[in-house]
Coordinates of C-alpha atoms in Angstrom, one line a residue:
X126 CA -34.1 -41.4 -40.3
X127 CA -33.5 -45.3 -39.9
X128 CA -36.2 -46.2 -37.5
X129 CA -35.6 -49.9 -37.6
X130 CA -31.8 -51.2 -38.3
X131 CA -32.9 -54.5 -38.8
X132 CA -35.2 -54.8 -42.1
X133 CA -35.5 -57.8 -44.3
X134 CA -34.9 -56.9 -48.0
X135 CA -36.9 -60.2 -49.1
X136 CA -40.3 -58.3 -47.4
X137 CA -41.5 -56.0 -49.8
X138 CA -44.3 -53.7 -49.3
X139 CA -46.9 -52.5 -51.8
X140 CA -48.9 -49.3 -51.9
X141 CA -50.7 -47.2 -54.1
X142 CA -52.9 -44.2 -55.1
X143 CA -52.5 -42.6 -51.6
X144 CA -54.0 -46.1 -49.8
X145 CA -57.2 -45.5 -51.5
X146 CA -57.1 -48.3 -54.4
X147 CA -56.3 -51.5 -55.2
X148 CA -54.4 -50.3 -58.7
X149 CA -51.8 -49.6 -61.6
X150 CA -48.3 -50.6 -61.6
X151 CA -47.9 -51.2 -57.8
X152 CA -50.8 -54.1 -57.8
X153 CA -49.6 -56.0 -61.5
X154 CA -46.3 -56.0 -59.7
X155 CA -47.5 -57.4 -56.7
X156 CA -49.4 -60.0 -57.9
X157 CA -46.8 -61.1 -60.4
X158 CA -44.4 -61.5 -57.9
X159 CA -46.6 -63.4 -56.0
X160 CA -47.2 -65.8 -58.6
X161 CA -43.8 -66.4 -60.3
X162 CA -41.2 -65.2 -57.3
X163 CA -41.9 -67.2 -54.0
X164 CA -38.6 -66.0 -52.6
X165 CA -40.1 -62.9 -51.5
X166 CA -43.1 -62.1 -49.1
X167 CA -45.3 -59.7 -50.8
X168 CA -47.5 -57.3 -48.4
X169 CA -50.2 -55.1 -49.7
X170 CA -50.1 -52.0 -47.3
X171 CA -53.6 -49.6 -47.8
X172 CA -55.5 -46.4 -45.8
X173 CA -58.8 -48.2 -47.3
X174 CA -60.3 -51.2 -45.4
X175 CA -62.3 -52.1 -48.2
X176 CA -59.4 -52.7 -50.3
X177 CA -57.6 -54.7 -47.4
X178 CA -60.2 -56.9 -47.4
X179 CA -60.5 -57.2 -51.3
X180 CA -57.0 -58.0 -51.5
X181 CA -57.1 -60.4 -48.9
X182 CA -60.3 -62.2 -50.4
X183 CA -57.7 -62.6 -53.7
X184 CA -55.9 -64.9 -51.7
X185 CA -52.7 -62.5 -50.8
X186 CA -51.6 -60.5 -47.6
X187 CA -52.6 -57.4 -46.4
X188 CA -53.2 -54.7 -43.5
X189 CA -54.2 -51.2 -42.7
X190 CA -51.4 -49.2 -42.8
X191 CA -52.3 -48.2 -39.3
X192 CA -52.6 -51.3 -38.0
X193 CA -50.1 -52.5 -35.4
X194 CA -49.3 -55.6 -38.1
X195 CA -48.7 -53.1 -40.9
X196 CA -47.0 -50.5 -39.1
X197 CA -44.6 -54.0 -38.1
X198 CA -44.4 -54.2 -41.8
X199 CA -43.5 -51.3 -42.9
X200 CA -40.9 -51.1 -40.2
X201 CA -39.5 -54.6 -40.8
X202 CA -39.5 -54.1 -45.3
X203 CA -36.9 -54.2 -47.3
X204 CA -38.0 -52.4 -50.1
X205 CA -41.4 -50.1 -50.3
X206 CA -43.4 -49.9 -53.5
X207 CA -45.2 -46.9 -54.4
X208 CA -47.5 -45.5 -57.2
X209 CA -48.0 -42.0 -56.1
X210 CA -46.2 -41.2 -52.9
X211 CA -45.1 -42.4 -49.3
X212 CA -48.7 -41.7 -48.0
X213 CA -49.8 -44.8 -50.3
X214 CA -48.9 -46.8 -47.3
X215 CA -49.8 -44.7 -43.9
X216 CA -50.4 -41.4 -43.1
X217 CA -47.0 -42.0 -40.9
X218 CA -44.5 -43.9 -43.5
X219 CA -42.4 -45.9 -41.0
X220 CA -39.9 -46.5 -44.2
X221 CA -36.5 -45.5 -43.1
X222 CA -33.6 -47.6 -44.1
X223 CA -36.1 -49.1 -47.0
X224 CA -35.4 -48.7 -50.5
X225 CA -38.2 -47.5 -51.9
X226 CA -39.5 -47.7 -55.4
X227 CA -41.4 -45.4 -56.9
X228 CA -43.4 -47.2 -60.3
X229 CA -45.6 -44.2 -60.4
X230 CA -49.2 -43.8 -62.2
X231 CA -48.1 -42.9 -65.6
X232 CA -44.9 -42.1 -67.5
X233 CA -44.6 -39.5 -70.2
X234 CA -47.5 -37.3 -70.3
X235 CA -47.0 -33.8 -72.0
X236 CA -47.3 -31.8 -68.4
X237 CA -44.4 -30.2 -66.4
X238 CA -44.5 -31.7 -63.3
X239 CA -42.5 -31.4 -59.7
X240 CA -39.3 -30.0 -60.3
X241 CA -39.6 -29.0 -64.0
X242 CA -41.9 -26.2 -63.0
X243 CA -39.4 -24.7 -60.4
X244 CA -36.2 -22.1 -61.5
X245 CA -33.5 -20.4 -60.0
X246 CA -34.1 -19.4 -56.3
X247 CA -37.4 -21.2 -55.9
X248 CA -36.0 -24.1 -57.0
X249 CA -32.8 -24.0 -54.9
X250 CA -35.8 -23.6 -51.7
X251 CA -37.6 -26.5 -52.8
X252 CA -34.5 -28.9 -53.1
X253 CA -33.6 -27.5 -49.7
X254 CA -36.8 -28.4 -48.5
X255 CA -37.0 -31.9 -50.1
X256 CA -33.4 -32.6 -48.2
X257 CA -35.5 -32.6 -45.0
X258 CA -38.6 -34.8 -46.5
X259 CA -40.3 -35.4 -49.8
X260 CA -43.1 -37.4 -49.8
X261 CA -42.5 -38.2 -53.2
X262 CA -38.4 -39.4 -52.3
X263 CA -37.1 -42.5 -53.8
X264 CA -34.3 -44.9 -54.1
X265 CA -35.3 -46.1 -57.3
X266 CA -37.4 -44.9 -60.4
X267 CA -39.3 -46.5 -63.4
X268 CA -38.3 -44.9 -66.8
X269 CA -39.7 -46.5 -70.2
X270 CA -37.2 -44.7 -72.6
X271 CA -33.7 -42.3 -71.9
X272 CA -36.2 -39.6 -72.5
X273 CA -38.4 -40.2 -69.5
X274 CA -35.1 -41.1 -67.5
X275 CA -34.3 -37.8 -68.4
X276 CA -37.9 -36.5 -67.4
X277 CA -37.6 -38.4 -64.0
X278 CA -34.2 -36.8 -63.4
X279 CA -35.5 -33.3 -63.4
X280 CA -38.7 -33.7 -62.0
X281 CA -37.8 -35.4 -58.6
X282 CA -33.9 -34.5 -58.4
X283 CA -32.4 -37.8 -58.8
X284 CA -29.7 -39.3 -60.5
X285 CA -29.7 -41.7 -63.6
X286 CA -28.5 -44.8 -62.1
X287 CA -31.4 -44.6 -60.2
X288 CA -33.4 -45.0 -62.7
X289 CA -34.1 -48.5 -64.3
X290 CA -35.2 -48.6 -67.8
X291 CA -38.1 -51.5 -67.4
X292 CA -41.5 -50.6 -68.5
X293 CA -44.9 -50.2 -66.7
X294 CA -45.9 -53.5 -64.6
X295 CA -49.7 -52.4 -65.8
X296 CA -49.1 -52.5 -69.3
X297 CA -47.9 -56.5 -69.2
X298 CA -51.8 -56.4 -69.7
X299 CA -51.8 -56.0 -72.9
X300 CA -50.2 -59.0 -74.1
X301 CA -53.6 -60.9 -72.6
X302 CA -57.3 -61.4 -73.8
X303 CA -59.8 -59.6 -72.3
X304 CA -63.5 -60.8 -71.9
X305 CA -64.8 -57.1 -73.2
X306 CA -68.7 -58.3 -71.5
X307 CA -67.5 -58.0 -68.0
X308 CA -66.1 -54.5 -68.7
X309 CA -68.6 -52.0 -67.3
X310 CA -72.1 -53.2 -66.5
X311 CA -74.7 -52.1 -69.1
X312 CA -72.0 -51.7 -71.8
X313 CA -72.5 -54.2 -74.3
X314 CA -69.4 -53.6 -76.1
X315 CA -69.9 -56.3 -79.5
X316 CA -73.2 -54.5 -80.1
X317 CA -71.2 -52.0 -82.0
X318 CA -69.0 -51.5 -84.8
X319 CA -66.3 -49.5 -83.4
X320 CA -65.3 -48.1 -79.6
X321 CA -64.0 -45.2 -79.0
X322 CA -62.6 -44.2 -75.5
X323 CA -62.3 -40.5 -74.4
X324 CA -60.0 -39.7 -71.5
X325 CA -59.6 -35.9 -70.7
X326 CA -57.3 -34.4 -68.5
X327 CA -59.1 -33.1 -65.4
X328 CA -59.0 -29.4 -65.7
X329 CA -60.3 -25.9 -64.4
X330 CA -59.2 -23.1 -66.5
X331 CA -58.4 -20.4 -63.7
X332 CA -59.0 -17.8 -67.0
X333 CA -62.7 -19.0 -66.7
X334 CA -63.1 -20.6 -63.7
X335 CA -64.6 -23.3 -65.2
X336 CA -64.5 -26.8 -65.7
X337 CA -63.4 -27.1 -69.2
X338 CA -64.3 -31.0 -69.3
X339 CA -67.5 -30.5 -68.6
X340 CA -68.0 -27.9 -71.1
X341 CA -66.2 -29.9 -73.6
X342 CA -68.9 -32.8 -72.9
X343 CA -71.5 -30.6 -72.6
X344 CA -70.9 -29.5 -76.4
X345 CA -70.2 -33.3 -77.9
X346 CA -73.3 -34.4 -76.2
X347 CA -75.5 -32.0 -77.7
X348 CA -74.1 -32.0 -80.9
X349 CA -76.5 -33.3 -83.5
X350 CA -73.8 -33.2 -86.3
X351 CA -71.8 -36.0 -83.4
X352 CA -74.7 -37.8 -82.3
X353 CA -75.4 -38.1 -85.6
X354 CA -72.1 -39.1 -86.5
X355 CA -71.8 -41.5 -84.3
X356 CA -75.0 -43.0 -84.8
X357 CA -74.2 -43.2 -88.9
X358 CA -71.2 -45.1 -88.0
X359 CA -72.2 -47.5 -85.4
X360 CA -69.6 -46.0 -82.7
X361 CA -69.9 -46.0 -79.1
X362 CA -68.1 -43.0 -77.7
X363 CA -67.3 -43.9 -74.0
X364 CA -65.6 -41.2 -71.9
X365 CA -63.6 -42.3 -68.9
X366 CA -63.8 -39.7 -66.3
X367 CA -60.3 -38.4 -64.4
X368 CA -60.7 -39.4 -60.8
X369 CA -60.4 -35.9 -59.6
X370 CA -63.6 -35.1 -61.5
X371 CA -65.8 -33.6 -59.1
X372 CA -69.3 -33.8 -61.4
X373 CA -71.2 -36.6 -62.4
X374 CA -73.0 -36.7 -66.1
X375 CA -75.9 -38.7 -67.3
X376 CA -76.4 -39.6 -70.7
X377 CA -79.2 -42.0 -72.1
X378 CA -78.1 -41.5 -75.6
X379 CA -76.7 -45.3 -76.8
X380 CA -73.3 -44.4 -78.6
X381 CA -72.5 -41.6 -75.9
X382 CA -71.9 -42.6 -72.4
X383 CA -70.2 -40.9 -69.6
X384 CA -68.4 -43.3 -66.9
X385 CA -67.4 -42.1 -63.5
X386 CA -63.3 -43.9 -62.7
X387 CA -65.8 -45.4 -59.8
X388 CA -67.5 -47.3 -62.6
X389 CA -64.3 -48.6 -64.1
X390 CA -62.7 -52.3 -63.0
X391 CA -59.7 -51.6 -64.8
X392 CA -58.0 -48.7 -67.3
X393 CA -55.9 -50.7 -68.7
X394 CA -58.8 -53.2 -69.9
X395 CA -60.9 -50.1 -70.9
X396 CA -58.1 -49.1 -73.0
X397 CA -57.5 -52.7 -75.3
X398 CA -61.6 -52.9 -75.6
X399 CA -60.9 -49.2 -77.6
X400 CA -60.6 -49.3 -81.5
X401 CA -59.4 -45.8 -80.9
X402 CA -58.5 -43.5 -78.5
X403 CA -59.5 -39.7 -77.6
X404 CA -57.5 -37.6 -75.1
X405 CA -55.8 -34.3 -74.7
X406 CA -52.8 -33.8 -72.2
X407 CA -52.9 -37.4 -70.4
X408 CA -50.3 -39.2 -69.9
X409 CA -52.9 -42.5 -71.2
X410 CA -52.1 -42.0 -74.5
X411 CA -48.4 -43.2 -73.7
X412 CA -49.8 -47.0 -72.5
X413 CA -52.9 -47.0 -75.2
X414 CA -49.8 -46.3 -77.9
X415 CA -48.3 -49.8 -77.1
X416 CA -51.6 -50.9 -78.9
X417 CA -50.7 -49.6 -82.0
X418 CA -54.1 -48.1 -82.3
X419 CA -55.4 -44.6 -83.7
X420 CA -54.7 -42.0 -81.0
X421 CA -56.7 -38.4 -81.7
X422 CA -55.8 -35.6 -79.2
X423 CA -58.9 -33.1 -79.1
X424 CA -57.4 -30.0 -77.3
X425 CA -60.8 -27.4 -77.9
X426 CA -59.4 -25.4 -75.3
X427 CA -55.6 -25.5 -76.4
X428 CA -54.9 -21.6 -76.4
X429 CA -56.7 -21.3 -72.7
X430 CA -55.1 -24.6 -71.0
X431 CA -51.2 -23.1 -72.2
X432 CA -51.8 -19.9 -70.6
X433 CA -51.7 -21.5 -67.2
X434 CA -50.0 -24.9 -68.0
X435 CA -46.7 -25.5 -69.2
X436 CA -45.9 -28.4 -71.6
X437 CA -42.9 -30.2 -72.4
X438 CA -40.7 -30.7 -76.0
X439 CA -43.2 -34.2 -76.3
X440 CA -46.3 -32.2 -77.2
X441 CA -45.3 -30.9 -80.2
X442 CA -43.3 -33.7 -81.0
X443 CA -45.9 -36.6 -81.2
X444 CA -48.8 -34.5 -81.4
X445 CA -50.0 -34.0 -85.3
X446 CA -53.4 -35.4 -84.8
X447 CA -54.8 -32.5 -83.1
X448 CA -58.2 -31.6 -83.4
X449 CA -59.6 -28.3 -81.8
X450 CA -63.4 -28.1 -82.8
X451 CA -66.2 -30.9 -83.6
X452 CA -65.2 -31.2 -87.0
X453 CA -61.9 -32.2 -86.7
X454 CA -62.8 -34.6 -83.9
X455 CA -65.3 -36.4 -86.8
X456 CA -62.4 -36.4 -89.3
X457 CA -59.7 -37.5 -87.6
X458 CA -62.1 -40.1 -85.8
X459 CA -62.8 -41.5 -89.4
X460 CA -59.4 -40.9 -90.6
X461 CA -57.9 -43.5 -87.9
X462 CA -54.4 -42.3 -88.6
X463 CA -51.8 -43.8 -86.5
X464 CA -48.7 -41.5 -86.6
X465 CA -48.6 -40.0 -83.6
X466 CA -48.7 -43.3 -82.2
X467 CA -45.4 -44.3 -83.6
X468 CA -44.0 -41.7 -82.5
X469 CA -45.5 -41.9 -78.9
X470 CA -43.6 -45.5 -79.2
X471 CA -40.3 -44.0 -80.3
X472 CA -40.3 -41.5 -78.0
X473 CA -41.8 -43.8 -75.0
X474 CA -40.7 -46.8 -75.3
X475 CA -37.2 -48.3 -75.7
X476 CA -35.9 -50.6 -77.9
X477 CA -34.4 -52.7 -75.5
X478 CA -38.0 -54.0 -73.6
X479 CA -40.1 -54.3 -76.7
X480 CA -41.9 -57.9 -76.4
X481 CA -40.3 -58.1 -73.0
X482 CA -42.8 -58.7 -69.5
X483 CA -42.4 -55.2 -67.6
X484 CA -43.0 -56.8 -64.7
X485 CA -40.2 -59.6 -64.7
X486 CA -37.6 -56.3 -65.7
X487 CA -38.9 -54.2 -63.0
X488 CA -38.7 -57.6 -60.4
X489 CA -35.0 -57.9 -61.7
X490 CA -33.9 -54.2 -61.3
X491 CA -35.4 -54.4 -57.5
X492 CA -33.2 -57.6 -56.9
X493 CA -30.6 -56.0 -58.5
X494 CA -30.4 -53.1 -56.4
X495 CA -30.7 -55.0 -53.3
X496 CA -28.3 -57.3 -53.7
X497 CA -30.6 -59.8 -53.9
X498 CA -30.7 -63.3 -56.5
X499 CA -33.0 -63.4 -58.7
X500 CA -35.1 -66.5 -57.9

């Protein structure tokens, strides 16, 4: 329903990870127009008041959601920018008539999501439902490649014109320097040879009922044969917690420690101060690919996690370095093999925005749906 005839397509709105954070693609979009596009008023729209008034001390504009100012803005916007859903802005999404673009938190990935796990009847009941209101609805979507169009076009019903091949705002990142001291505190990255970042999928078997990350830590962290490993080798082996991780893990062991996604300023810098990259199902190891660095995907619990998760044609496709028990995680560690990484990148990442800034494409595309010039 279009609650307010009368919006101004040069107001855009900016939310993300259900108002909670000041992150990902939404806030390296927002702060890039801000800087290079002055022919648009950029609003950062939050649930959090912390990060209203972190935003604000930056220098840009923001408001509660719920606030009679940002319920004015999201009634007055032209276009609505989202990273996980329309609750990134208010628990009430006053957004009809915007366009709204959804950037999400993470292309790719190896897991059926949305849509793709739905058939026949089921799926004909959730499209009916989803005609009535999807909190996940857009005008526009953020593809990297024609495969993830083709992902995106299953998963949330739309079509591909809506989809605009641009890459990830976040990932613009990684054509800076980074000051790898002001990382995480107590984390004095130079002091060692090599870093290796670990970033599991958050999991809980429903075979076990068990959180298979924590057992997974559990067993590296007690593991002479990887402590030792490690130590031999001079290699700090950070693990980045998921967000929904609901245990905390201490470890006063130097080349093994355990950070909680409170603890981290920024993924994206985590993943260029990494000489090599650990994960399993996460969609991370599509951004940490545009590196060029090793990528090892330790999957102990491989057998289990497909019994209750279904996976997509990319797992087996880009997957080769797999390793399933300590030992392989060692090798392949050592080995720093970088094929699956090419063929993240061909799979991920199209030919037509390598060396390009995602975040000037994905400015464009928005201007060009709205009719709007590009200033």
């Amino acid at each position: 329903m279009k609650l307010f005839p009368f919006r101004h397509k040069r107001i855009w709105v900016f939310g993300s990870w259900i108002g909670r954070k000041y992150d990902d693609n939404s806030k390296y979009l927002f702060e890039f127009v801000n800087a290079y596009h002055h022919n648009v008023r950029c609003v950062w729209l939050s649930r959090n008041p912390e990060v209203v008034k972190k935003v604000r001390s930056l220098g840009y504009e923001a408001y509660l959601g719920s606030s009679l100012k940002g319920l004015f803005m999201a009634l007055r916007c032209g276009v609505a920018i989202m990273t996980n859903g329309l609750d990134d802005f208010c628990a009430v999404p006053l957004l009809g008539g915007a366009k709204i673009v959804a950037l999400w938190h993470g292309v790719g990935g190896f897991k059926k999501i949305y849509n793709e796990n739905y058939s026949g009847r089921k799926l004909q009941i959730k499209r009916a439902v989803d005609s009535l209101f999807n909190w996940v609805g857009r005008d526009v979507s953020l593809g990297t490649s024609e495969y993830t169009a083709e992902r995106v076009m299953e998963q949330f019903d739309v079509t591909r014109d809506s989809i605009v091949i641009t890459g990830q705002p976040r990932n613009d990142l990684f054509k800076e320097t980074i000051d790898k001291g002001s990382l995480v505190s107590n984390v004095d990255f130079a002091s060692y040879t090599k870093v290796v970042l670990y970033m599991p999928t958050y999991r809980v078997s429903p075979n076990t009922h068990k959180d298979v990350v924590k057992e997974i830590l559990q067993e590296l962290s007690s593991s002479e044969k990887f402590l030792e490993f490690l130590k031999r080798e001079d290699i700090l082996f950070l693990v980045k917690l998921h967000p929904l991780t609901q245990f905390a893990m201490e470890s006063d062991n130097r080349y093994f420690r355990v950070l909680g996604d409170k603890q981290v300023r920024s993924v994206q810098h985590l993943l260029m101060a990494a000489d090599c990259l650990v994960t399993d199902y996460s969609s991370c190891c599509v951004d940490y690919a545009l590196l060029n660095r090793p990528i090892v995907f330790y999957v102990p619990d491989e057998e289990d996690y497909l019994s209750y998760s279904s996976l997509n044609d990319a797992y087996e496709r880009v997957v080769v370095d797999k390793a399933k028990n300590i030992g392989d995680l060692i090798e392949k560690i050592s080995a720093g093999n970088v094929t699956s990484t090419t063929l993240l990148n061909e799979l991920f990442e199209d030919a037509s925005i390598v060396g390009t800034c995602y975040s000037e494409n994905m400015y464009r595309a928005i201007c060009n749906q709205c009719n709007l010039e590009v200033v």
